[in-house]
Structures are given as structure tokens and as C-alpha cells.
XYZ file of C-alpha atoms in Angstrom:
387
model
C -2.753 -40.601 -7.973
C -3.476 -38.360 -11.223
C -6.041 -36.231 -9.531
C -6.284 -34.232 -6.232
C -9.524 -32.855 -5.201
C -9.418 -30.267 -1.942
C -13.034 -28.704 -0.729
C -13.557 -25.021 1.340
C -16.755 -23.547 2.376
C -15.696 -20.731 0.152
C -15.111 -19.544 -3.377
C -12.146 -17.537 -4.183
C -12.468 -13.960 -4.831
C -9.690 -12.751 -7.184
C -6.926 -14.726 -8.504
C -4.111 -12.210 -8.061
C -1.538 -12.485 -5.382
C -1.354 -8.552 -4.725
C -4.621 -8.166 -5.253
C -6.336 -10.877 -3.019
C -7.009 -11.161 0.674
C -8.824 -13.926 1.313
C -7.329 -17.451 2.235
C -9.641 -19.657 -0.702
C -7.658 -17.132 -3.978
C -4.363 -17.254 -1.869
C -4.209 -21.154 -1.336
C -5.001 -20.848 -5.500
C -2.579 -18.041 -6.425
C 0.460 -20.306 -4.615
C -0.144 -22.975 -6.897
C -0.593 -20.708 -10.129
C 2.298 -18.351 -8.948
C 5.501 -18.307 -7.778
C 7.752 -15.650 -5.361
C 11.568 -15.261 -4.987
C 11.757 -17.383 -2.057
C 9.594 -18.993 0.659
C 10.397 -21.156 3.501
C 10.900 -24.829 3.785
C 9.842 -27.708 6.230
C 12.267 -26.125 9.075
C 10.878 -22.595 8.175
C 14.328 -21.933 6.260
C 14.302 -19.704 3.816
C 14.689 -21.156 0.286
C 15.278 -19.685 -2.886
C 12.405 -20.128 -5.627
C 12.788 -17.393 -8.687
C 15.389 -16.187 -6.717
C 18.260 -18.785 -6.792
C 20.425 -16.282 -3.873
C 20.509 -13.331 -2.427
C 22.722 -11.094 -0.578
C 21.904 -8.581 2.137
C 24.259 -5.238 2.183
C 23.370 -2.155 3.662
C 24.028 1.641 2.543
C 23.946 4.005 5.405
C 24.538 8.141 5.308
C 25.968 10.436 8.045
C 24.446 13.906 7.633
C 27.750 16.805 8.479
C 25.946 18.511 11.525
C 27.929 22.069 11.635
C 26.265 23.075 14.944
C 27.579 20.001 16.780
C 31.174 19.076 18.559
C 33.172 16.450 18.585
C 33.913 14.663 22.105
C 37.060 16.820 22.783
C 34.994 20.138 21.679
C 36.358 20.290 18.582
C 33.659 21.869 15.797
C 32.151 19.211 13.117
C 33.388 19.924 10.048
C 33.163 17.772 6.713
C 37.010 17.523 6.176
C 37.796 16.477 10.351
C 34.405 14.151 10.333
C 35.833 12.140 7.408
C 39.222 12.524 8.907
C 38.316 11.301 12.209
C 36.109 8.306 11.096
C 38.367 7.012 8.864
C 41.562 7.222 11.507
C 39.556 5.324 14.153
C 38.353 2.350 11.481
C 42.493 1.892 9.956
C 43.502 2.430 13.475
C 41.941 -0.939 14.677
C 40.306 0.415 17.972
C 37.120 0.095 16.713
C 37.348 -3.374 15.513
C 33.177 -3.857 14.837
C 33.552 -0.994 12.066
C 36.581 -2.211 10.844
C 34.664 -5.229 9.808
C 31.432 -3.323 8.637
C 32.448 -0.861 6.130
C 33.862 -1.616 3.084
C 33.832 2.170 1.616
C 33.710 5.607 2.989
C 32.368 8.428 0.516
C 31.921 11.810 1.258
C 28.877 13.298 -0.928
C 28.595 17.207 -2.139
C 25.668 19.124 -1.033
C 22.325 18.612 -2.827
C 19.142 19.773 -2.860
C 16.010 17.870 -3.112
C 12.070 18.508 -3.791
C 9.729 17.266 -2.130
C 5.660 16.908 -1.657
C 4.457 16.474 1.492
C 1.194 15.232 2.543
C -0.357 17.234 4.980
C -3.458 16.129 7.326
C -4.869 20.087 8.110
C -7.660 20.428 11.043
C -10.611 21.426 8.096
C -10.386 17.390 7.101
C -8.836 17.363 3.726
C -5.129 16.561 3.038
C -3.045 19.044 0.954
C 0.371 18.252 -0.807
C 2.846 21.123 0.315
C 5.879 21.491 -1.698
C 9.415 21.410 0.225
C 12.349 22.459 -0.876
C 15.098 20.274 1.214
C 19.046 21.316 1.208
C 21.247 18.718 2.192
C 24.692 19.477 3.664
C 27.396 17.565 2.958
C 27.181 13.792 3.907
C 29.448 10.875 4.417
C 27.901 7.402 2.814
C 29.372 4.229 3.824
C 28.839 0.798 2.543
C 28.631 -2.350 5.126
C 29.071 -5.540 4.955
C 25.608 -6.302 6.531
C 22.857 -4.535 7.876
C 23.672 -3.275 11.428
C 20.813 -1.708 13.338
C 23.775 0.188 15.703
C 25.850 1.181 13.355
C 25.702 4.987 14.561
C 25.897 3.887 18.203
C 29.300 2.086 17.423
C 29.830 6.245 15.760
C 29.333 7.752 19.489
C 33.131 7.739 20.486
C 33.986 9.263 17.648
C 31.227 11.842 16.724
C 29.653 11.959 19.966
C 26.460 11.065 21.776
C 24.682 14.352 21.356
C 25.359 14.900 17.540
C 22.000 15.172 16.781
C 21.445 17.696 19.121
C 21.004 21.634 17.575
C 20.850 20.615 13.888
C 19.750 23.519 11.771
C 17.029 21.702 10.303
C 15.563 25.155 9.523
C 18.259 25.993 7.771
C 17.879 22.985 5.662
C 14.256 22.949 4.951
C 12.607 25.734 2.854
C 8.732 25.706 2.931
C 6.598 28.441 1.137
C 3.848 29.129 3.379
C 5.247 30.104 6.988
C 1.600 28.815 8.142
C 1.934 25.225 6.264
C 6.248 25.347 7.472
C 4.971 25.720 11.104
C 2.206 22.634 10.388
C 5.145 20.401 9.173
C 7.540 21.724 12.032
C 7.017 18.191 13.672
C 8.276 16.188 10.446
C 11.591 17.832 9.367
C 13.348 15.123 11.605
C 11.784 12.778 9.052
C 12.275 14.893 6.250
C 15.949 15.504 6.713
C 17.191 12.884 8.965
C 21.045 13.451 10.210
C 21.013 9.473 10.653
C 19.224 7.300 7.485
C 19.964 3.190 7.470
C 19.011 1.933 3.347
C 19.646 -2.259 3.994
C 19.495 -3.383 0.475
C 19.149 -7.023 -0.711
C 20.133 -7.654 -4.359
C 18.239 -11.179 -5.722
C 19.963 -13.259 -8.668
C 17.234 -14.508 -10.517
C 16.613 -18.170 -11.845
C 17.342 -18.621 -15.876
C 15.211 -20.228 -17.899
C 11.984 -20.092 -16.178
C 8.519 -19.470 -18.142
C 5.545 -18.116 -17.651
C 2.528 -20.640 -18.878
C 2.044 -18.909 -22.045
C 5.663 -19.876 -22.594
C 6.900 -16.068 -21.951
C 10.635 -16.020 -20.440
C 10.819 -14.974 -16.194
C 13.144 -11.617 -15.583
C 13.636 -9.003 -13.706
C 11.681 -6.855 -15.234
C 8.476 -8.994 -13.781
C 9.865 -8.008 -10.069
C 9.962 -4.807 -11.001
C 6.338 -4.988 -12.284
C 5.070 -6.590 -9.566
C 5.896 -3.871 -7.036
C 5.218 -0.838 -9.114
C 1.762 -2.414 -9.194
C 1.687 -3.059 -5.679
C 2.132 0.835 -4.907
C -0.172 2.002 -7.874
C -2.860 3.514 -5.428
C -5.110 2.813 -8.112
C -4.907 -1.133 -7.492
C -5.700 -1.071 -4.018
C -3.271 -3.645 -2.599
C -3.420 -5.193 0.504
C 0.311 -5.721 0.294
C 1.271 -2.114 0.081
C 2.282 -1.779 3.386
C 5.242 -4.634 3.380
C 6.843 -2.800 0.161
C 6.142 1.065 1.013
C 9.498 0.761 2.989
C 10.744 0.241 -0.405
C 12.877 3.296 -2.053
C 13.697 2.049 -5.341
C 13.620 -1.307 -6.965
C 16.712 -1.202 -9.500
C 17.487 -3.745 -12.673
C 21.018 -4.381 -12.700
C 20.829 -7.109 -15.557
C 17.916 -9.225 -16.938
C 18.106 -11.608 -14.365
C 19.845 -9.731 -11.230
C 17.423 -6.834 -9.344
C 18.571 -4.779 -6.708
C 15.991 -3.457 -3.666
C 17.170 -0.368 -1.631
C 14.992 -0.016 1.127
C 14.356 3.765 2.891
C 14.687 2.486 6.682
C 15.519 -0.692 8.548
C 12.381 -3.484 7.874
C 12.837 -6.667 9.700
C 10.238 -8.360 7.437
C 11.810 -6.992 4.064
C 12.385 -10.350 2.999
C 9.511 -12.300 4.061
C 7.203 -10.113 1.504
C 9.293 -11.521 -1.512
C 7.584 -14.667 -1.061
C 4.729 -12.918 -2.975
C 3.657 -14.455 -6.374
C 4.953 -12.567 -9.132
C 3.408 -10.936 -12.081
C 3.982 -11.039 -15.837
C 4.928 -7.699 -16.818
C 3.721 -8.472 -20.514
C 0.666 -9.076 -19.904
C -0.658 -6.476 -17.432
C 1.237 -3.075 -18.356
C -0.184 -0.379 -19.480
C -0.296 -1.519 -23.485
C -1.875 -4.941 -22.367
C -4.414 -3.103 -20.217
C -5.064 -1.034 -23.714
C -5.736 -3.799 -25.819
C -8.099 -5.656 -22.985
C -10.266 -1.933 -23.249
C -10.372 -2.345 -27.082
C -11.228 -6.002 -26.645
C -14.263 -5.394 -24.353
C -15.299 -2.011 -26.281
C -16.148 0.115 -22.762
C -17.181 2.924 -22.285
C -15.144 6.292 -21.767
C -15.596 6.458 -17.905
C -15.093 2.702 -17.571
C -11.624 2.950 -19.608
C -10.955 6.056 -17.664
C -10.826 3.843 -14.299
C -10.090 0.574 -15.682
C -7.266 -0.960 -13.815
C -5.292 -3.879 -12.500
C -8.501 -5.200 -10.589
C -10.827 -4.872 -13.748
C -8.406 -7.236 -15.677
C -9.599 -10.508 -16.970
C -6.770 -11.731 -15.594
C -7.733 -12.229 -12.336
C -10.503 -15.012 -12.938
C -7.691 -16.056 -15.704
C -4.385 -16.128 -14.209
C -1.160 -16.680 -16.051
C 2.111 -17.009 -13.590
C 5.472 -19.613 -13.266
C 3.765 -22.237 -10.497
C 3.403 -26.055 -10.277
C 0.080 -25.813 -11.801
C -1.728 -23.988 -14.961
C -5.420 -22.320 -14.372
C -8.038 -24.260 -16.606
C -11.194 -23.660 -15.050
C -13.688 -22.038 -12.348
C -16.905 -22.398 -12.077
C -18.165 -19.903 -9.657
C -19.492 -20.971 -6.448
C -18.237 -25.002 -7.734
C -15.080 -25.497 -8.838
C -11.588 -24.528 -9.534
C -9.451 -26.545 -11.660
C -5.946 -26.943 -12.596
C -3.620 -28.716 -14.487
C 0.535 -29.609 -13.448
C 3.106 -27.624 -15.447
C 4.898 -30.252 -17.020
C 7.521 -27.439 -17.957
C 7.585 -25.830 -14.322
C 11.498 -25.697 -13.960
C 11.513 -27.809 -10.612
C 9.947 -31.138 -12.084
C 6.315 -31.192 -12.380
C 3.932 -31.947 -9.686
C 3.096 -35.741 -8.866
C -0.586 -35.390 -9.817
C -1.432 -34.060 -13.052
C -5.151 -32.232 -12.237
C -6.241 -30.492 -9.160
C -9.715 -29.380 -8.006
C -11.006 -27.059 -5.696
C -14.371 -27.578 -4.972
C -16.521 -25.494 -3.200
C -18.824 -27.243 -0.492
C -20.062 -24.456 2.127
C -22.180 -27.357 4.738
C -19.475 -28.778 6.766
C -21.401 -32.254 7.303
C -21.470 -32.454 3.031
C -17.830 -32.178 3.159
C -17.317 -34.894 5.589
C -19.708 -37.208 4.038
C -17.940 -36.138 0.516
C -14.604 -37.272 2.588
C -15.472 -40.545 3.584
C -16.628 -41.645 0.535
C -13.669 -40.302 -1.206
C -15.387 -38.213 -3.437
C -12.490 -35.120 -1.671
C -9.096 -35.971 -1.001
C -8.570 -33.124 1.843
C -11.118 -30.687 3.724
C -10.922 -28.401 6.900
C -12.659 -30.363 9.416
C -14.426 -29.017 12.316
C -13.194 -29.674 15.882
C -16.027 -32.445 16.675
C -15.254 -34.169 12.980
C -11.574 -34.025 14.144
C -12.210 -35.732 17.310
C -14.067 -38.757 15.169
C -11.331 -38.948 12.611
C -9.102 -39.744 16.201
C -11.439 -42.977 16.948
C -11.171 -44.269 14.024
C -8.687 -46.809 12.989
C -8.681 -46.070 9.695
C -7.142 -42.707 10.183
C -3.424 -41.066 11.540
C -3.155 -38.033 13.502
């Protein structure tokens, strides 16, 4: 077979995989792009741009000076670090033992912040907060473990959180807006904060199908333009847990996340973007192409691109064609770095009438469609089909 022809009811709506949300421009967008990883026939995850990863986790003990240790003893930095690190070496506490790889006690610091806040007139205002961190204890694990500060209790107690001067740590201007935000300075200075952290090594070698190398710098891309407000992605909310999104080398990228995620790695299965030609100097020279006007380049964006009804990514198949409201077309990538697909064109036609689609079936004019239940059934009677 050289050609594979597929029919929906619907046309795809925009061929960008943080950009669309329907299923016609995400069954396209898999073909044309590629994620990290994704899952095979046992629902395994499998590496794709991503030939491994490796899940670590950075977690930080705020010093509590109001609190006790078990045997009354006051918290202090120098008997918190002293204590923790007596019960790991002293083998009681075997579960740590095998967690933590580092200890590190941190200086104070003091952090800025702006804070969204929701007032009863309607309209949010950003409040400025001025955070001051006490002196903190990081460690480094092994793995991510959700209980890590449960398996703390014996030695720092189960009511350490209990009394923390969080008004001593959090400065707000306005005593009216500092009594609004009262209710999120457990958020904003949390005595207990979990960052898992996955770090990706990338494959080498791969190309995008204008022949433009694959690196890190792409992931990066890819989720800075997921959180650009601006681009209005439905994905946002699988990568706001994200803190930062480091490059540690062209082809290694590290992801700290802010809290504990269990999806975090299902949303790298995500196509991924090229960085060179969507940043902000490719968006320039698309302006100057199309000669807009100044509000339209004032609010042109990811979703104005030409790129979306033109995609460029790393998949099994090349965009060549769509015809609105008739056809999509693509062609294999005979350089796509697992082998190139068996059939060398596919088509996605557009057929809204389900009875056209299975009459187009039958005589073979479409090689796959969605049936309805009641074409199902007759597909079951007839010899000439499996189920």
C-alpha cells in the first residue's frame, strides 16, 4: 500500500499541538509532530525525542523557630540539621537513609513577589509581597516521595507546622490588601515544599522537515509558549505546575516542578515546536511578510501564525496540503529518524454524512472511518470483515 486515505465528519481547526483542541487537528498534529515520549501497545511509556529520563526530587524544610522538637527542645537551624542528619547515619530511619543523597542547609533570603488578588468590586489587582525566608534545609532524593516529611515526624515532630510566624515572614504594603491575602501566606511561604524534577536526555540527530537540527532549546520553546497568556493554550494547565524548565546541554533539559503532579509526565507526550521558526524574530518577519496593520502587529501572536494551516515538526509524515472542508494531505518522512512510515501519502478527507462514508468504505474509495453503532453491527454480519 503507497497510500492511506482516513475520512471524519470534520475539518481540523488549527494545526498546532498547544494550540488545538479538537480531535480532527490532534489526530493530524501526531503525525506532523512528535513529543518526548508516549506510550506503547501495553500503555508503557516509551521514549520518542526523549531517548530516557530520570525522575529525582528536590525537597526544602523551612527552620520553624516557634516550634519544638519531640523532647521540647527549641528548633533551631544548627540542632535541626544536627538532628536530621544523626537519625539518617544512625540507620534507624532506614527509608531516609535510602532517599537522600545530600543535606544542605540554605542562608536566609528574601523574595518578591506579585500576587493576584480576586477583590469583592470584580476586578483582580496584583499586590506586591515582600517574602523573608528563614533559614532552610534542602535535601536531594533519590525519587520522588509524597511522605517524605511524614517519615520527618520522629524527628521534628508532628506539630511543626503549628505557630509559624508567617507574619513575620511576609511583608505586605497595604494592611487592608495583607488582611485580604491572610488566607494565602501558607501558600506563599510554605514550611513544607516537594519540587520532583525529571531531567530528559534528548535524541541526536533528529530534524525538523525543513532539515533544522531537534534540541533542547525546542522544549524549552514549546512550554514558554504554552504559558504565554497571549496564546491561549488549552494545555496550560498540565505545565503551570512547572517552576522552571532549565537547559543543561543542547540535548539534555531539566524540569523542576513547584509541587507534586502525578501527571507531570504524561503532558510531555505533547508535539513539540521549532523554536526557529516561531520566536519572536520569526513572528517579525511573518508581520513584514503580510504588511499589517499597527493594531494587527500589536496583537499578532502564536495563533495568527501561518504556521498553523502550515505546520513544520519531527513526525512520520510532512504537511503538503489542505483543502478546507476536503482534504488533508501528507507525505512519509523518509528522513524521520525511526525508519519511515510503510505508506508514502496519507489523506484525510473530510465527509460530514455518515451513510457517504460508508458507501465511500465499501467501495474502497477510504481505507478507515468512524462508523456508527448500526454500521458497526453490519460490518459484524458480514464475512468479509474481522472484529
Amino acid at each position: 500500500m503507497t497510500k492511506f486515505i482516513s475520512a471524519s465528519i470534520a475539518d481540523a481547526k488549527i494545526l498546532n499541538p498547544i494550540l488545538n483542541a479538537d480531535g480532527a487537528s490532534s489526530q493530524i498534529t501526531g503525525f506532523v509532530f512528535e513529543g518526548l515520549l508516549d506510550y506503547d501497545e501495553n500503555l508503557n511509556l516509551r521514549g520518542r525525542l526523549a531517548t530516557d529520563w530520570r525522575i529525582t526530587e528536590t525537597v526544602y524544610l523551612t527552620v520553624n523557630s516557634q516550634a519544638s522538637f519531640p523532647d521540647g527542645t527549641r528548633v533551631t537551624p544548627d540542632v535541626m540539621e544536627m538532628r536530621i542528619r544523626e537519625a539518617i547515619e544512625s540507620g534507624n530511619h532506614a527509608r531516609l537513609k535510602a532517599l537522600v543523597t545530600e543535606i544542605t542547609r540554605l542562608p536566609p533570603e528574601q523574595q518578591v513577589k506579585e500576587v493576584t488578588l480576586q477583590e469583592e468590586e470584580g476586578k483582580p489587582t496584583l499586590v506586591q509581597v515582600k517574602i523573608n525566608k528563614p533559614e532552610r534545609l534542602k535535601f536531594s532524593l533519590r525519587e520522588v516521595e509524597q511522605d517524605f516529611f511524614t517519615l520527618l515526624e520522629p524527628i521534628i515532630g508532628a506539630d511543626y507546622e503549628k505557630n509559624a510566624p508567617l507574619d513575620q515572614w511576609i511583608e505586605v504594603s497595604s494592611p487592608e490588601k495583607r488582611e485580604l491575602l491572610r488566607s494565602q501566606f501558607a501558600e506563599l511561604m510554605p514550611l513544607f515544599e516537594h519540587n520532583p524534577i525529571i531531567l530528559f536526555h534528548l535524541r541526536k540527530g533528529v530534524r525538523f522537515h525543513d532539515g533544522h537540527e531537534f534540541d533542547a532549546g525546542d522544549v524549552k520553546f514549546t512550554y514558554e509558549s504554552i504559558m504565554a497568556h497571549k496564546n491561549l493554550s488549552p494545555r496550560t494547565s498540565n505545565f503551570e505546575p512547572i517552576k522552571a524548565v532549565e537547559i543543561v546541554d543542547r540535548y539534555t533539559v531539566r524540569i523542576v516542578y513547584k509541587r507534586l503532579f502525578s501527571p507531570a509526565i504524561d503532558a510531555w507526550s505533547m508535539g513539540i515546536l521549532p523554536e526557529h521558526l516561531l520566536n519572536e524574530a520569526a513572528l517579525e518577519r511573518e508581520m513584514n511578510r503580510r504588511d499589517l496593520s499597527s493594531a494587527a502587529r500589536a496583537n499578532f501572536g502564536l495563533r495568527d501564525s501561518q504556521f498553523n494551516r502550515h505546520p513544520i515538526g519531527v513526525g512520520p509524515f510532512r504537511f503538503v496540503e489542505w483543502q478546507s472542508d476536503e482534504f488533508i494531505h501528507l507525505s512519509r518522512n523518509e528522513d524521520y529518524w525511526e525508519g519511515s512510515p510503510e505508506y508514502k501519502d496519507y489523506y484525510y478527507r473530510i465527509i460530514p454524512d455518515p451513510m457517504t462514508q460508508e458507501v465511500e468504505f465499501l467501495t474502497g474509495a477510504i481505507d478507515s472511518y468512524g462508523p456508527e453503532p448500526h454500521q458497526a453491527a453490519r460490518y459484524k454480519k458480514d464475512e468479509r470483515y474481522q472484529s
